CSV table of C-alpha atoms in Angstrom, one decimal:
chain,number,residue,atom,x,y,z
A,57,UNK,CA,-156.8,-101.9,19.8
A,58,UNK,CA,-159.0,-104.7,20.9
A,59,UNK,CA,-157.0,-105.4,23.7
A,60,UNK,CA,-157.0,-101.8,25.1
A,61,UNK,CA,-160.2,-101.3,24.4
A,62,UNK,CA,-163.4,-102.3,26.6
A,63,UNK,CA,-163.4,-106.0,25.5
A,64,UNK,CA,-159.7,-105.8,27.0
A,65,UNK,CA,-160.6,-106.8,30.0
A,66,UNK,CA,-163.1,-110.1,28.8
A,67,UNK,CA,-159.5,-111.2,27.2
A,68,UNK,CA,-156.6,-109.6,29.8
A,69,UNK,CA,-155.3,-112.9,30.3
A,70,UNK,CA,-152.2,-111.1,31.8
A,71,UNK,CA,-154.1,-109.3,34.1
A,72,UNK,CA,-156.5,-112.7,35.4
A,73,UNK,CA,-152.8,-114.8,36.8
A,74,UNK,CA,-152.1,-111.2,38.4
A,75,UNK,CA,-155.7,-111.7,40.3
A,76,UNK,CA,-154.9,-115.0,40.7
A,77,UNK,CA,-151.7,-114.4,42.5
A,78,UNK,CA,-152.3,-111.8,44.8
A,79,UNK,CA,-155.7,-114.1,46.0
A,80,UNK,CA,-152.9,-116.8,46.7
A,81,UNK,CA,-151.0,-114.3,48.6
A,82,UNK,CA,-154.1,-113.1,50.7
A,83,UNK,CA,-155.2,-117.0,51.1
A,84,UNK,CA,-152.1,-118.4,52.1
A,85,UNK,CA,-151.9,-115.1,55.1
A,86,UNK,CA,-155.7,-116.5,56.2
A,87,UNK,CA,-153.8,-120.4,56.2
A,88,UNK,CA,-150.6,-119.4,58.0
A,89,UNK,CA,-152.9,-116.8,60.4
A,90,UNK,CA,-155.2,-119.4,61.3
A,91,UNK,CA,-152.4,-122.2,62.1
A,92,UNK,CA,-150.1,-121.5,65.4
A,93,UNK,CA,-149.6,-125.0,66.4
A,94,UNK,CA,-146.3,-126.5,66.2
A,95,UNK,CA,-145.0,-127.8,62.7
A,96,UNK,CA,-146.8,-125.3,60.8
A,97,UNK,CA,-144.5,-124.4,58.4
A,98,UNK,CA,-144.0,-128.0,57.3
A,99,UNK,CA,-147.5,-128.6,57.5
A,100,UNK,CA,-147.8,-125.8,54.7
A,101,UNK,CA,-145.4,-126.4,52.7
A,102,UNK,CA,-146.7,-130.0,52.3
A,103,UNK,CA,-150.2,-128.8,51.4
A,104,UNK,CA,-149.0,-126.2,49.1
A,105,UNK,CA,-147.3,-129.6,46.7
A,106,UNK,CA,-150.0,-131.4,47.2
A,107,UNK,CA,-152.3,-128.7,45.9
A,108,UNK,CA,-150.3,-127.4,43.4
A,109,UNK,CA,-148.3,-130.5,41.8
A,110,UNK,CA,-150.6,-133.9,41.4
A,111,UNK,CA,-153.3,-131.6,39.0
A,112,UNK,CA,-150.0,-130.5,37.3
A,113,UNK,CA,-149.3,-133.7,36.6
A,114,UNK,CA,-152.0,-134.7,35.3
A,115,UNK,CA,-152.6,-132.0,32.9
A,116,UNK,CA,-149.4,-132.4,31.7
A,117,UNK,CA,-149.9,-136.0,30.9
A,118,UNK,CA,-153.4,-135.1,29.1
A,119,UNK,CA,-151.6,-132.1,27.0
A,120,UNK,CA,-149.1,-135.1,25.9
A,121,UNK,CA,-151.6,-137.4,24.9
A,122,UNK,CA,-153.8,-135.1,23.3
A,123,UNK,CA,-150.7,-133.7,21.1
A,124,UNK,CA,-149.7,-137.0,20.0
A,125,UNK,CA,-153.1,-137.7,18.8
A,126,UNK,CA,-154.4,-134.8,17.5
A,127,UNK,CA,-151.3,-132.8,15.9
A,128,UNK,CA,-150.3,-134.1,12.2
A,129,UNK,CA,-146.7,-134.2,12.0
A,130,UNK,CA,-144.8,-132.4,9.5
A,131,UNK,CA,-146.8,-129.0,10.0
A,132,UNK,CA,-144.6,-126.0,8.4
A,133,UNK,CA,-146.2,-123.4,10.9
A,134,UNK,CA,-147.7,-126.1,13.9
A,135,UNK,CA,-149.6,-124.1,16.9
A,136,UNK,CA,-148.4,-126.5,19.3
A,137,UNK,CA,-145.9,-128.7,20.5
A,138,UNK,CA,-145.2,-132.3,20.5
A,139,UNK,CA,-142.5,-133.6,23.3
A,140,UNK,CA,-141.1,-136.9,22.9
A,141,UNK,CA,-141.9,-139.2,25.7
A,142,UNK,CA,-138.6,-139.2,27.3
A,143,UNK,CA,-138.7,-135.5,28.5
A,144,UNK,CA,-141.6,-136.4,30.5
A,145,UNK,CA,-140.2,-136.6,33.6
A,146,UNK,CA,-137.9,-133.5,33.3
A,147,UNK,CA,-141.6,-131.9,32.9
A,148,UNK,CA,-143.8,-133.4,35.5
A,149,UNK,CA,-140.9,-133.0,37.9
A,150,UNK,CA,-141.9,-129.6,38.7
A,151,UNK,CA,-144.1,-127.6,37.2
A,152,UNK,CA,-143.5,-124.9,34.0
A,153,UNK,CA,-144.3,-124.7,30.6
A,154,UNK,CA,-143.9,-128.6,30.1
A,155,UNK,CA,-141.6,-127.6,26.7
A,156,UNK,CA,-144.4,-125.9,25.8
A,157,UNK,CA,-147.4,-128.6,26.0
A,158,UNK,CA,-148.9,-126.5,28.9
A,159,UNK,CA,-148.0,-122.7,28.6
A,160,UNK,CA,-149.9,-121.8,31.6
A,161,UNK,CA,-147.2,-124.0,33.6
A,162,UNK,CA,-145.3,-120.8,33.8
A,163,UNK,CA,-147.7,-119.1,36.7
A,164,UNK,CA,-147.5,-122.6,38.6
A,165,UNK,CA,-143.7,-122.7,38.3
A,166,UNK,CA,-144.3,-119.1,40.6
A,167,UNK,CA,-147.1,-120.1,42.8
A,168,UNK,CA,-144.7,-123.2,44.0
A,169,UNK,CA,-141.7,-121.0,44.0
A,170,UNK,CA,-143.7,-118.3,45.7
A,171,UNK,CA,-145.1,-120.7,48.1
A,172,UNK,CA,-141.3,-121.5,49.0
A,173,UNK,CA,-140.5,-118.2,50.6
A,174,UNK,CA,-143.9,-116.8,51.7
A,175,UNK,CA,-143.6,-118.4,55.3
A,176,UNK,CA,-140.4,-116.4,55.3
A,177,UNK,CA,-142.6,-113.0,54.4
A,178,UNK,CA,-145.4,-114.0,56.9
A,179,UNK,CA,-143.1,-114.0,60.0
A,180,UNK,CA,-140.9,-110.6,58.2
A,181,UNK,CA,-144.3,-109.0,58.4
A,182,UNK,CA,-145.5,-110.1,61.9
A,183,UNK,CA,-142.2,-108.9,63.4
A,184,UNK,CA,-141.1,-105.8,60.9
A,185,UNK,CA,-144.8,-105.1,59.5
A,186,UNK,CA,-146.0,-106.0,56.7
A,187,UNK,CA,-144.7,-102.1,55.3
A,188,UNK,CA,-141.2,-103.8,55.2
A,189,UNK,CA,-143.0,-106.4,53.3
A,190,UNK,CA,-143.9,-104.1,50.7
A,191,UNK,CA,-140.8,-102.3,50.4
A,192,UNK,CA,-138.8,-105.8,49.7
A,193,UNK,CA,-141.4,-106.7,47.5
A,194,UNK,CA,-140.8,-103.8,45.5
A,195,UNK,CA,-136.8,-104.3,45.7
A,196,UNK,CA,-137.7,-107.5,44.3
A,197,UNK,CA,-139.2,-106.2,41.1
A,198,UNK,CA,-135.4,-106.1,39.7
A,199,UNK,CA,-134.0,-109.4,41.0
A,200,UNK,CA,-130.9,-110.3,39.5
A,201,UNK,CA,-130.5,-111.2,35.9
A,202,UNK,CA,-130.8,-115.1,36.2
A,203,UNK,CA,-134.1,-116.4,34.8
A,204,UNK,CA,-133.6,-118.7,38.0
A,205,UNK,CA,-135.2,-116.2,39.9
A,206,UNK,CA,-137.6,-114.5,37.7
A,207,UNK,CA,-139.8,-115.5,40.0
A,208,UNK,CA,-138.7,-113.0,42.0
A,209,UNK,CA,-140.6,-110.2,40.9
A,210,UNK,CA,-144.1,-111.2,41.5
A,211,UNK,CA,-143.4,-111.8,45.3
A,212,UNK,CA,-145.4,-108.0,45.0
A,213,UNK,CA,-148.5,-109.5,44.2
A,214,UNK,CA,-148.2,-112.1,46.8
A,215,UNK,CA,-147.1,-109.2,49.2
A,216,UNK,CA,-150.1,-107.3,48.6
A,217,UNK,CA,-152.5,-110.4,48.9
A,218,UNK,CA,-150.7,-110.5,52.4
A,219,UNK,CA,-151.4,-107.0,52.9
A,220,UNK,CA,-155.0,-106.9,52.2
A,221,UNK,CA,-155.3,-110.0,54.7
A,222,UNK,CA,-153.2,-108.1,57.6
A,223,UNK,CA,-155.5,-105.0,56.7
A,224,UNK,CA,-158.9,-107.1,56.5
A,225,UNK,CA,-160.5,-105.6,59.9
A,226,UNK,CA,-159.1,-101.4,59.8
A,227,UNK,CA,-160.3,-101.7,56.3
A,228,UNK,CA,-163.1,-102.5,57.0
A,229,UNK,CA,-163.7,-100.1,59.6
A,230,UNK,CA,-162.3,-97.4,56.8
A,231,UNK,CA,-164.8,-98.1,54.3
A,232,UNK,CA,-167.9,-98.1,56.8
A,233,UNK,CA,-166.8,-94.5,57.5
A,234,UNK,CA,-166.5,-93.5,53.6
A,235,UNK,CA,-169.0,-93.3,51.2
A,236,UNK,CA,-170.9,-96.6,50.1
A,237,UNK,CA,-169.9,-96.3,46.3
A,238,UNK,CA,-166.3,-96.5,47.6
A,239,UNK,CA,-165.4,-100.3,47.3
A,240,UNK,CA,-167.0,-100.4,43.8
A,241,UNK,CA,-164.5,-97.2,42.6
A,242,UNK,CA,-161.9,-99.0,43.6
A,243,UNK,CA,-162.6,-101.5,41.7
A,244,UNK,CA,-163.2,-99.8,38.8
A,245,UNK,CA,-160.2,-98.5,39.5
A,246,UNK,CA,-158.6,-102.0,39.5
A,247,UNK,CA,-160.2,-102.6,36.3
A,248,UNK,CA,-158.2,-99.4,34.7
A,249,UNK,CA,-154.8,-100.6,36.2
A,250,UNK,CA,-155.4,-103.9,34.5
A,251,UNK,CA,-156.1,-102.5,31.5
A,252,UNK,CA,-153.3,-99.6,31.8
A,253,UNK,CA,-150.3,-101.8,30.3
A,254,UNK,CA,-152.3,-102.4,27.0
A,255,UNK,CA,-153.2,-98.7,26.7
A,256,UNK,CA,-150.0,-97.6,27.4
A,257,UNK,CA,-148.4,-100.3,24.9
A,258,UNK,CA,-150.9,-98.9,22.4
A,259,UNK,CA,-150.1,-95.2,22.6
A,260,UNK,CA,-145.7,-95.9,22.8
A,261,UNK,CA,-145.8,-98.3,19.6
A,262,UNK,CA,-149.4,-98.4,18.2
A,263,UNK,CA,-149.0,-101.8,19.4
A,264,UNK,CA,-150.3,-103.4,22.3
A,265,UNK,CA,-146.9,-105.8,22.6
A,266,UNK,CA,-146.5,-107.2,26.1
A,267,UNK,CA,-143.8,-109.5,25.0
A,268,UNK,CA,-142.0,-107.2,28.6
A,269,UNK,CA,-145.1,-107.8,30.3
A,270,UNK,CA,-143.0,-108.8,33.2
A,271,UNK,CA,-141.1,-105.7,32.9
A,272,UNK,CA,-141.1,-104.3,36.6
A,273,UNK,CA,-143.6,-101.1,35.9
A,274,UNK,CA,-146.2,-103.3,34.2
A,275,UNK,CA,-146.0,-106.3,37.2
A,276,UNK,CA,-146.5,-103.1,39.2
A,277,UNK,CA,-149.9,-102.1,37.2
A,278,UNK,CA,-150.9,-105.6,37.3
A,279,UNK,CA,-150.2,-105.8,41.0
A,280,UNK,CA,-151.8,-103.1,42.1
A,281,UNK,CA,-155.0,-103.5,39.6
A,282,UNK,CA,-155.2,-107.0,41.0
A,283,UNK,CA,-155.4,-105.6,44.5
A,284,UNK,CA,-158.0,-103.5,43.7
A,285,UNK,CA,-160.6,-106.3,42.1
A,286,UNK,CA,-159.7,-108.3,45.5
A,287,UNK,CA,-160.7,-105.1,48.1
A,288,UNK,CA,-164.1,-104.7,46.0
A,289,UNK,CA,-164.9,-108.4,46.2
A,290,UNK,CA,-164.4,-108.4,50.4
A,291,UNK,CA,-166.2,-104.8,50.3
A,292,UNK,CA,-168.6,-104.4,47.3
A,293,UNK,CA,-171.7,-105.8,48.4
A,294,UNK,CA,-173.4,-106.4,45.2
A,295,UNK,CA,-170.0,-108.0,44.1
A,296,UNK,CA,-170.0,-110.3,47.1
A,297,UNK,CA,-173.5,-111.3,46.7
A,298,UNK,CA,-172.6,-112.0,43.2
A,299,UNK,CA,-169.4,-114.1,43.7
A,300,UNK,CA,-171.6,-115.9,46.8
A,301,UNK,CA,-174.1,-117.8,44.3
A,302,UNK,CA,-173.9,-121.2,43.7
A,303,UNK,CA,-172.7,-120.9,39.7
A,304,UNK,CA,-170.0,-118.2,41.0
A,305,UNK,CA,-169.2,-120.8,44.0
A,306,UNK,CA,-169.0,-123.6,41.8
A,307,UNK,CA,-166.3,-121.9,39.2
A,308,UNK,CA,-164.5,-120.7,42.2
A,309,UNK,CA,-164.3,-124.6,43.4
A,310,UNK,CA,-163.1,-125.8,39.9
A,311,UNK,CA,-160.9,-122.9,38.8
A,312,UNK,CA,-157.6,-124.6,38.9
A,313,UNK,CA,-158.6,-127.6,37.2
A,314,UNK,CA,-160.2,-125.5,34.7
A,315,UNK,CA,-157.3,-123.3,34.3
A,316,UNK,CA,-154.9,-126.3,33.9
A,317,UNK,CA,-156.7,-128.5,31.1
A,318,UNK,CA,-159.0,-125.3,28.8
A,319,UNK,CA,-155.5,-125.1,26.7
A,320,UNK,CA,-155.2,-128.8,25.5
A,321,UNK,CA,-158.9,-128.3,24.6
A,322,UNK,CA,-158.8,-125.1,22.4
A,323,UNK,CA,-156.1,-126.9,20.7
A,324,UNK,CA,-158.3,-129.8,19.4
A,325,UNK,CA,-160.0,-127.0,18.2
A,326,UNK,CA,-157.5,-124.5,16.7
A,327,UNK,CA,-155.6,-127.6,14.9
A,328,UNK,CA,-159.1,-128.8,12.9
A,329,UNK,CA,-159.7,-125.1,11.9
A,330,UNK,CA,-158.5,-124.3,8.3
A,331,UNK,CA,-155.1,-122.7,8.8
A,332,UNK,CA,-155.3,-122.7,12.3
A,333,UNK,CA,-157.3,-119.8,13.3
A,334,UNK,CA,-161.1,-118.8,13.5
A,335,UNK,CA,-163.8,-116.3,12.1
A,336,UNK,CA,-165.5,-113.7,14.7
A,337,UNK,CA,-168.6,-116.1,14.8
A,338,UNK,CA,-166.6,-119.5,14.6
A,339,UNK,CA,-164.3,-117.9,17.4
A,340,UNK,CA,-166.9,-117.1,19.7
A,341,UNK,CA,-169.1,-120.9,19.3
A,342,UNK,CA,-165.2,-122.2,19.7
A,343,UNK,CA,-165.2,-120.3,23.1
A,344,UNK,CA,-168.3,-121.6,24.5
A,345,UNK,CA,-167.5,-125.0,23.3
A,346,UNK,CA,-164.4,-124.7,24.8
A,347,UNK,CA,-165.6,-123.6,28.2
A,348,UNK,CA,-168.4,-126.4,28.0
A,349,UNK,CA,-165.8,-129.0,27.6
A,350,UNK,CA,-163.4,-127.8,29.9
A,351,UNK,CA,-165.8,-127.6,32.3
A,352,UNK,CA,-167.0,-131.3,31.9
A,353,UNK,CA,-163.6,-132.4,31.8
């Protein structure tokens, strides 16, 4: 129930890579918008490695080092992994889970394979509209039954960051017309569609279980939820003022990295704990500690 409840949202992890993706989508729109020179599409593709894949790298090599340090062997019930060193490369060749060193490798492994076919979706929307887009998109939250392409599914989040960047200016115009409060509802209303999956987990099996939380309805509610948080950040003022201030800035600047190594960290922590897990009170000091170190790091 804590996961549906109000504190859902503090710990919707699920929810935060769907934010995250449909931001790439609306970002890499702006990059490909802004860029009409010759040998754009190449020129994307190689910033989108170069972006994505070195910090990868090195994450994964810190996750390795740490685990061979800090993880006793022979642990009946371990909370992490430990690779042996010669399926390194397999791992740092692109990225993914790393056999489980870094389980936030996952969303990477879609952002790169997103990244692949999003020039494709740019030029479908400037020459079918960026409706077509949308409809696609949606095909695509069935893909075929080949955890190939998976990946497949989440080109709707991407679509809809294209969307809100193809619809920046007339939505604008919209809102000026409706009522100032608007922006923030929707992003309350964002907050609800993020939260929606948990709820609706709760009241099917009294258990908030999104081991199908890539099923196609709840990458839908995700989607759409993310969507919203995104149009209230352009639109809200009080929202943009508060994601324009230097500490907001500053997270915004060192999210990836943050992202990529605040794992490898809280598992220093989780495998000193007794048993591997943590009181309310040790929990939350675990948290700040964790977010103080990452941050450092």
């Amino acid at each position: 129930s804590l996961w549906a409840g109000p504190f859902g949202l503090r710990i919707n992890g699920s929810g935060a890579v769907h934010v995250f993706f449909v931001l790439s989508g609306y970002v890499l729109a702006l990059t490909l918008g802004r860029d009409d020179s010759p040998g754009r599409t190449i020129r994307f593709y190689v910033r989108r490695v170069f972006r994505v894949h070195p910090p990868y790298v090195v994450a994964v090599l810190l996750a390795w080092l740490v685990s061979q340090w800090a993880m006793p062997r022979g642990l009946a019930d371990p909370p992490w992994v430990r690779v042996p060193a010669r399926v390194l490369p397999v791992a740092l060749a692109f990225p993914s889970m790393a056999f489980g060193l870094l389980p936030v490798g996952w969303s990477l492994f879609v952002e790169l394979a997103q990244s692949a076919i999003f020039p494709l979706l740019f030029v479908l929307s400037r020459r079918l509209g960026v409706w077509f887009v949308l409809v696609v998109a949606v095909l695509l939250l069935n893909p075929l039954d080949d955890p190939r392409v998976h990946f497949l599914r989440f080109t709707l989040d991407f679509a809809l960051g294209l969307a809100l960047a193809a619809w920046s200016a007339p939505m604008a115009r919209a809102l000026i017309r409706l009522p100032r409060a608007t922006p923030a509802v929707i992003g309350l209303a964002g907050v609800a569609l993020l939260q929606l999956p948990f709820l609706l987990g709760l009241a099917g099996n009294r258990w908030v279980d999104l081991a199908q939380g890539h099923a196609p309805l709840v990458v839908a509610q995700f989607a759409l939820g993310a969507s919203c948080l995104v149009v209230a950040a352009l639109h809200a003022p009080t929202l943009r003022r508060a994601l324009g201030t230097p500490i907001a800035l500053y997270f915004g600047r060192i999210s990836y990295s943050l992202y990529l190594v605040h794992y490898t960290i809280l598992m220093l922590f989780v495998l000193a704990a007794p048993g591997h897990s943590f009181s309310w009170p040790v929990a939350l000091a675990v948290f700040v500690a964790t977010l103080a170190v990452s941050t450092v790091l």
